[in-house]
């Protein structure tokens, strides 16, 4: 085993006494309480972070509001785009440092941190940078009749909504943080980010890089802490929009809270129990590498990843035996070891949650392959395939957010669609087939915000992303985000 060398800059960063990042600098928190951040592979403390109370949050929001009214309002769209591109340059220049910070606190394989998390962060920043100069209103011709020769014209303008609260989960903190930061900054909003209490460091570092990129102080502030800190943020009267990514229960609570706080706008990207349907014509050998990667990347802790495989009866045995053989070959090990193929779960509460589902499966004899937590140090579990007893089985219904997949046979298309849609969630789904005609007939019947054919779990900034049913409200990326971060102002003129 050879682990990557932790950079000097990373060692210095984790050794710091981190406060909040407000007005371009590290600001000590009022409370003395600290949260310990753990390395999930070693269970050792990596660093500590501050807990934001109401005063800390108010300070951050007030400062962000001042930056919205002054510094950022006086920055032209062209300059906003330039600065976001400059931030992307700096993320590239500090890629290894950011990747190591992510891996140390999330257990993400170092190569996934490098080539997915940090690389996608750059791609998303550049995509959002391009939008800054392209956010426009429309002109329209009113229908009011003219009595005395007077005329009318009208136009709309899109104005930034104000200070955004970005609340971010622990699985891809840097990339998901940048979905919110990029959307806010390109539309002219400013943002106060609340990262997850488990994985806070990479966003604190990104906020520093933003200052180096010339983004004015206060445009990106970061307050750290737990759910309470997020709640203070949502309640702040100066926060005009909440962009939340996380679990369904927290999302519903936040949605209610935001509505009660003078109808603060809210977009919610929530969980899923995503389905991958392997149709009768699928060539299992051909689809296997892509299907496995999409399912087990970051130990299955990806909101978009499949947790239910529906397999045509004729291919069920072949798929089960080939997937089982393949996952048993995955080398489980330290995420800092470049040869590891599967790392730990990201934090202890989540490890306990996944273990709970594995225990249920063991008790009920439902394990096809895997099914156990590893003995020893670290939050490691085996990649797991399960049988379920039916559509009312909790393992069929509840999101595990781990490397745990149900494999369910089906006979007819109708049976397939009924089972795929038998879920409160509707985030993503995929069909694995070369029968395009069949795929095109099935796509409209599937209740999901994103559907892939012969792929899954691939997010692209050009393609809108978001859930239906309990998987969320609103869409990120493409031009869909503009609606959420701007208000339309209508102007009518009589002349
Ligand atoms: P949580 O809902 O537990 O937390 C998400 C964020 O909200 C964290 O920063 C958390 O802080 C904060 N938070 C928790 N409670 C509150 C509250 N009452 N008010 C304000 N903020 C609060 O989700 P996880 O971090 O556990 O992330 C996993 C979940 O996220 C899964 O369900 C997954 O499917 C979903 N997800 C969805 C994605 C999507 O795009 N649809 C993408 C990625 C994940 P703290 O961590 O400090 O508790």
Coordinates of C-alpha atoms in Angstrom, one line a residue, residues 218 393 396:
X218 CA -18.5 39.4 1.1
X393 CA -40.1 -4.1 1.8
X396 CA -37.1 -1.4 -1.6

